[in-house]
């Protein structure tokens, strides 16, 4: 998903995991409504426990890493599986170790966030989201808070997830990444989808004047 600031991209992501409530339409993940239950023609909001259960199936990575500063990288990964999913510590730790290895931080598992670079912290944040074994991963401009030289290491991890078949919805300003990795590209402006299609088609030959205007400033 691409578009100017304030166009509704982040709000849409937050609606997917019910951090924001929808007031019209239907939104489902893997065929199931998120945050609501339908009875007849009406939607009824689920209780907090049911919402949290659904939300635990959807990983989210924010612009700012939001790691627990008093916990090591590994402790950040095992906290939610143990507390939310009631996994044993041994199972959670083993998966946490594997995930940190996967994002190239196996040697940093006992480091605290303040001892890590921004790119490393964001990779820990991705691993933490994966530790819940989600059906879907949401990324809200995951590289926007990083120094330019650190962007590549985070995009490499995301590229690997895509190659492994993880379903992802990514809000990004990295047009090259969007062109190479995504299956579908959506341009939003003013809270609506202005244009969507194959990434190379939208970026190389946008059909809508607003899309052309936006891309002329960022490409």
mmCIF file of C-alpha atoms in Angstrom:
data_model
loop_
_atom_site.group_PDB
_atom_site.id
_atom_site.type_symbol
_atom_site.label_atom_id
_atom_site.label_comp_id
_atom_site.label_asym_id
_atom_site.label_seq_id
_atom_site.Cartn_x
_atom_site.Cartn_y
_atom_site.Cartn_z
ATOM 1 C CA UNK A 1 0.000 0.000 0.000
ATOM 2 C CA UNK A 2 1.379 3.394 -1.026
ATOM 3 C CA UNK A 3 0.094 6.947 -0.813
ATOM 4 C CA UNK A 4 0.684 10.339 0.788
ATOM 5 C CA UNK A 5 0.739 10.871 4.536
ATOM 6 C CA UNK A 6 -2.765 11.090 5.957
ATOM 7 C CA UNK A 7 -4.342 9.059 3.162
ATOM 8 C CA UNK A 8 -5.645 6.328 5.493
ATOM 9 C CA UNK A 9 -3.061 3.594 4.977
ATOM 10 C CA UNK A 10 -2.163 3.138 8.641
ATOM 11 C CA UNK A 11 -5.799 3.440 9.710
ATOM 12 C CA UNK A 12 -6.680 0.645 7.307
ATOM 13 C CA UNK A 13 -3.985 -1.575 8.804
ATOM 14 C CA UNK A 14 -5.297 -0.841 12.293
ATOM 15 C CA UNK A 15 -8.802 -1.788 11.181
ATOM 16 C CA UNK A 16 -7.542 -5.185 10.050
ATOM 17 C CA UNK A 17 -6.596 -6.162 13.603
ATOM 18 C CA UNK A 18 -9.387 -4.131 15.224
ATOM 19 C CA UNK A 19 -7.176 -1.487 16.788
ATOM 20 C CA UNK A 20 -9.594 0.838 14.979
ATOM 21 C CA UNK A 21 -13.301 0.042 14.632
ATOM 22 C CA UNK A 22 -14.993 -0.003 11.252
ATOM 23 C CA UNK A 23 -18.353 1.713 10.839
ATOM 24 C CA UNK A 24 -19.342 0.200 7.508
ATOM 25 C CA UNK A 25 -18.592 -2.822 5.357
ATOM 26 C CA UNK A 26 -17.043 -6.163 6.291
ATOM 27 C CA UNK A 27 -13.420 -7.030 7.017
ATOM 28 C CA UNK A 28 -12.257 -10.610 7.370
ATOM 29 C CA UNK A 29 -8.973 -12.484 7.686
ATOM 30 C CA UNK A 30 -8.784 -16.070 6.455
ATOM 31 C CA UNK A 31 -12.550 -16.022 5.952
ATOM 32 C CA UNK A 32 -13.375 -14.889 9.494
ATOM 33 C CA UNK A 33 -14.631 -11.465 10.568
ATOM 34 C CA UNK A 34 -12.207 -9.516 12.755
ATOM 35 C CA UNK A 35 -13.652 -7.978 15.894
ATOM 36 C CA UNK A 36 -17.255 -8.702 15.003
ATOM 37 C CA UNK A 37 -19.809 -11.478 14.755
ATOM 38 C CA UNK A 38 -22.623 -11.427 12.240
ATOM 39 C CA UNK A 39 -26.142 -12.350 13.302
ATOM 40 C CA UNK A 40 -28.646 -12.005 10.532
ATOM 41 C CA UNK A 41 -27.886 -8.757 8.730
ATOM 42 C CA UNK A 42 -26.224 -7.068 11.698
ATOM 43 C CA UNK A 43 -22.684 -6.997 13.051
ATOM 44 C CA UNK A 44 -22.064 -7.243 16.785
ATOM 45 C CA UNK A 45 -18.720 -6.360 18.297
ATOM 46 C CA UNK A 46 -16.981 -9.202 20.073
ATOM 47 C CA UNK A 47 -15.840 -8.961 23.674
ATOM 48 C CA UNK A 48 -12.282 -8.040 24.570
ATOM 49 C CA UNK A 49 -11.149 -11.653 25.089
ATOM 50 C CA UNK A 50 -12.454 -12.764 21.697
ATOM 51 C CA UNK A 51 -10.927 -9.722 19.992
ATOM 52 C CA UNK A 52 -7.558 -10.383 21.620
ATOM 53 C CA UNK A 53 -7.671 -14.015 20.496
ATOM 54 C CA UNK A 54 -8.238 -12.956 16.887
ATOM 55 C CA UNK A 55 -5.642 -10.214 17.148
ATOM 56 C CA UNK A 56 -3.066 -12.740 18.324
ATOM 57 C CA UNK A 57 -3.322 -14.372 14.865
ATOM 58 C CA UNK A 58 -2.295 -11.129 13.149
ATOM 59 C CA UNK A 59 1.264 -9.880 13.579
ATOM 60 C CA UNK A 60 1.949 -6.151 13.344
ATOM 61 C CA UNK A 61 5.222 -4.275 12.984
ATOM 62 C CA UNK A 62 5.165 -0.521 13.547
ATOM 63 C CA UNK A 63 7.364 2.369 12.407
ATOM 64 C CA UNK A 64 8.891 2.526 15.866
ATOM 65 C CA UNK A 65 10.007 -0.772 17.242
ATOM 66 C CA UNK A 66 8.065 -0.736 20.532
ATOM 67 C CA UNK A 67 10.342 -3.338 22.105
ATOM 68 C CA UNK A 68 10.252 -3.775 25.872
ATOM 69 C CA UNK A 69 13.418 -1.892 26.882
ATOM 70 C CA UNK A 70 13.962 -3.891 30.088
ATOM 71 C CA UNK A 71 13.930 -7.231 28.242
ATOM 72 C CA UNK A 72 16.561 -8.867 26.044
ATOM 73 C CA UNK A 73 15.826 -9.647 22.411
ATOM 74 C CA UNK A 74 14.931 -13.232 23.290
ATOM 75 C CA UNK A 75 12.777 -12.190 26.250
ATOM 76 C CA UNK A 76 10.872 -9.827 23.942
ATOM 77 C CA UNK A 77 10.078 -12.787 21.696
ATOM 78 C CA UNK A 78 8.906 -15.248 24.336
ATOM 79 C CA UNK A 79 6.737 -12.905 26.432
ATOM 80 C CA UNK A 80 3.544 -13.028 24.344
ATOM 81 C CA UNK A 81 3.576 -16.754 23.466
ATOM 82 C CA UNK A 82 3.934 -17.589 27.174
ATOM 83 C CA UNK A 83 1.423 -15.059 28.510
ATOM 84 C CA UNK A 84 -1.152 -15.006 25.704
ATOM 85 C CA UNK A 85 -0.938 -18.495 24.197
ATOM 86 C CA UNK A 86 0.093 -20.225 27.440
ATOM 87 C CA UNK A 87 3.012 -21.967 25.769
ATOM 88 C CA UNK A 88 5.699 -23.557 27.871
ATOM 89 C CA UNK A 89 8.827 -21.470 28.281
ATOM 90 C CA UNK A 90 10.934 -24.203 26.662
ATOM 91 C CA UNK A 91 8.810 -24.203 23.485
ATOM 92 C CA UNK A 92 8.696 -20.394 23.315
ATOM 93 C CA UNK A 93 12.452 -20.064 23.865
ATOM 94 C CA UNK A 94 13.280 -22.646 21.198
ATOM 95 C CA UNK A 95 11.085 -20.875 18.634
ATOM 96 C CA UNK A 96 12.499 -17.506 19.710
ATOM 97 C CA UNK A 97 16.049 -18.695 19.147
ATOM 98 C CA UNK A 98 15.156 -20.005 15.678
ATOM 99 C CA UNK A 99 13.446 -16.753 14.727
ATOM 100 C CA UNK A 100 16.356 -14.608 15.857
ATOM 101 C CA UNK A 101 18.638 -16.800 13.769
ATOM 102 C CA UNK A 102 16.246 -16.372 10.862
ATOM 103 C CA UNK A 103 16.472 -12.570 10.994
ATOM 104 C CA UNK A 104 20.258 -12.709 11.368
ATOM 105 C CA UNK A 105 20.434 -11.889 15.068
ATOM 106 C CA UNK A 106 21.241 -15.201 16.684
ATOM 107 C CA UNK A 107 24.281 -13.678 18.381
ATOM 108 C CA UNK A 108 22.184 -10.821 19.805
ATOM 109 C CA UNK A 109 19.550 -12.825 21.677
ATOM 110 C CA UNK A 110 20.800 -11.660 25.082
ATOM 111 C CA UNK A 111 21.267 -8.014 24.058
ATOM 112 C CA UNK A 112 18.911 -5.292 25.269
ATOM 113 C CA UNK A 113 17.232 -2.932 22.766
ATOM 114 C CA UNK A 114 19.504 -0.013 23.688
ATOM 115 C CA UNK A 115 22.474 -2.177 22.665
ATOM 116 C CA UNK A 116 21.047 -2.717 19.163
ATOM 117 C CA UNK A 117 20.969 -0.500 16.090
ATOM 118 C CA UNK A 118 17.636 0.659 14.722
ATOM 119 C CA UNK A 119 17.730 -1.956 11.972
ATOM 120 C CA UNK A 120 18.489 -4.687 14.475
ATOM 121 C CA UNK A 121 15.662 -3.536 16.733
ATOM 122 C CA UNK A 122 13.224 -3.623 13.840
ATOM 123 C CA UNK A 123 14.348 -7.133 12.934
ATOM 124 C CA UNK A 124 13.718 -8.170 16.554
ATOM 125 C CA UNK A 125 10.264 -6.586 16.270
ATOM 126 C CA UNK A 126 9.560 -8.660 13.147
ATOM 127 C CA UNK A 127 10.754 -11.823 14.888
ATOM 128 C CA UNK A 128 8.576 -10.980 17.895
ATOM 129 C CA UNK A 129 5.499 -10.725 15.678
ATOM 130 C CA UNK A 130 6.393 -14.039 14.003
ATOM 131 C CA UNK A 131 6.759 -15.720 17.401
ATOM 132 C CA UNK A 132 2.960 -15.733 17.683
ATOM 133 C CA UNK A 133 2.791 -17.808 14.456
ATOM 134 C CA UNK A 134 0.387 -15.382 12.769
ATOM 135 C CA UNK A 135 -1.739 -16.013 9.695
ATOM 136 C CA UNK A 136 -1.062 -12.498 8.472
ATOM 137 C CA UNK A 137 1.670 -9.895 8.990
ATOM 138 C CA UNK A 138 0.975 -6.158 8.888
ATOM 139 C CA UNK A 139 3.841 -3.709 8.360
ATOM 140 C CA UNK A 140 3.247 0.004 8.947
ATOM 141 C CA UNK A 141 6.146 1.788 7.229
ATOM 142 C CA UNK A 142 8.673 -0.463 8.986
ATOM 143 C CA UNK A 143 11.721 1.318 7.551
ATOM 144 C CA UNK A 144 10.642 4.956 7.853
ATOM 145 C CA UNK A 145 12.345 5.506 11.221
ATOM 146 C CA UNK A 146 15.645 3.957 10.110
ATOM 147 C CA UNK A 147 18.822 5.543 8.840
ATOM 148 C CA UNK A 148 19.105 4.898 5.081
ATOM 149 C CA UNK A 149 21.976 2.421 5.425
ATOM 150 C CA UNK A 150 19.877 0.238 7.758
ATOM 151 C CA UNK A 151 16.825 -0.027 5.510
ATOM 152 C CA UNK A 152 18.202 -2.846 3.388
ATOM 153 C CA UNK A 153 18.660 -5.310 6.258
ATOM 154 C CA UNK A 154 14.989 -4.983 7.255
ATOM 155 C CA UNK A 155 13.734 -5.244 3.669
ATOM 156 C CA UNK A 156 15.859 -8.376 3.211
ATOM 157 C CA UNK A 157 14.041 -10.034 6.123
ATOM 158 C CA UNK A 158 10.661 -9.028 4.680
ATOM 159 C CA UNK A 159 11.678 -10.261 1.241
ATOM 160 C CA UNK A 160 12.530 -13.629 2.792
ATOM 161 C CA UNK A 161 9.122 -13.809 4.455
ATOM 162 C CA UNK A 162 7.430 -13.129 1.125
ATOM 163 C CA UNK A 163 9.478 -15.854 -0.556
ATOM 164 C CA UNK A 164 8.447 -18.266 2.213
ATOM 165 C CA UNK A 165 4.782 -17.574 1.451
ATOM 166 C CA UNK A 166 3.829 -15.332 4.381
ATOM 167 C CA UNK A 167 0.764 -13.212 3.649
ATOM 168 C CA UNK A 168 1.701 -9.588 4.287
ATOM 169 C CA UNK A 169 0.061 -6.189 3.988
ATOM 170 C CA UNK A 170 2.793 -3.567 3.816
ATOM 171 C CA UNK A 171 2.497 0.208 3.972
ATOM 172 C CA UNK A 172 5.728 1.508 2.495
ATOM 173 C CA UNK A 173 7.494 4.355 0.734
ATOM 174 C CA UNK A 174 10.092 1.938 -0.656
ATOM 175 C CA UNK A 175 8.914 1.805 -4.265
ATOM 176 C CA UNK A 176 11.639 -0.562 -5.445
ATOM 177 C CA UNK A 177 10.672 -3.051 -2.745
ATOM 178 C CA UNK A 178 6.995 -2.719 -3.660
ATOM 179 C CA UNK A 179 7.801 -3.343 -7.314
ATOM 180 C CA UNK A 180 9.955 -6.409 -6.659
ATOM 181 C CA UNK A 181 8.155 -8.200 -3.852
ATOM 182 C CA UNK A 182 4.430 -7.449 -3.853
ATOM 183 C CA UNK A 183 1.707 -9.298 -5.736
ATOM 184 C CA UNK A 184 -0.656 -6.337 -5.731
ATOM 185 C CA UNK A 185 -0.104 -2.603 -5.289
ATOM 186 C CA UNK A 186 -2.742 -0.258 -3.870
ATOM 187 C CA UNK A 187 -2.548 3.546 -4.048
ATOM 188 C CA UNK A 188 -4.643 5.358 -1.445
ATOM 189 C CA UNK A 189 -5.535 9.021 -1.129
ATOM 190 C CA UNK A 190 -8.156 10.776 0.957
ATOM 191 C CA UNK A 191 -9.216 7.573 2.672
ATOM 192 C CA UNK A 192 -10.108 5.695 -0.497
ATOM 193 C CA UNK A 193 -8.387 3.300 -2.889
ATOM 194 C CA UNK A 194 -7.637 5.385 -5.968
ATOM 195 C CA UNK A 195 -5.871 2.723 -8.012
ATOM 196 C CA UNK A 196 -4.731 -0.860 -7.667
ATOM 197 C CA UNK A 197 -3.099 -3.472 -9.843
ATOM 198 C CA UNK A 198 0.109 -5.303 -10.576
ATOM 199 C CA UNK A 199 3.008 -3.342 -9.055
ATOM 200 C CA UNK A 200 4.947 -2.875 -12.269
ATOM 201 C CA UNK A 201 1.808 -1.748 -14.123
ATOM 202 C CA UNK A 202 0.790 0.804 -11.494
ATOM 203 C CA UNK A 203 4.296 2.212 -11.080
ATOM 204 C CA UNK A 204 5.195 2.293 -14.772
ATOM 205 C CA UNK A 205 1.830 3.238 -16.232
ATOM 206 C CA UNK A 206 -0.572 4.684 -13.627
ATOM 207 C CA UNK A 207 -4.084 5.245 -14.947
ATOM 208 C CA UNK A 208 -5.284 7.871 -12.482
ATOM 209 C CA UNK A 209 -4.018 11.466 -12.511
ATOM 210 C CA UNK A 210 -3.652 11.501 -8.708
ATOM 211 C CA UNK A 211 -1.459 8.396 -8.859
ATOM 212 C CA UNK A 212 0.684 9.944 -11.573
ATOM 213 C CA UNK A 213 1.101 13.118 -9.539
ATOM 214 C CA UNK A 214 2.162 11.181 -6.431
ATOM 215 C CA UNK A 215 4.604 8.918 -8.251
ATOM 216 C CA UNK A 216 6.211 11.851 -10.067
ATOM 217 C CA UNK A 217 7.323 13.140 -6.665
ATOM 218 C CA UNK A 218 8.615 9.856 -5.193
ATOM 219 C CA UNK A 219 10.158 7.970 -8.116
#
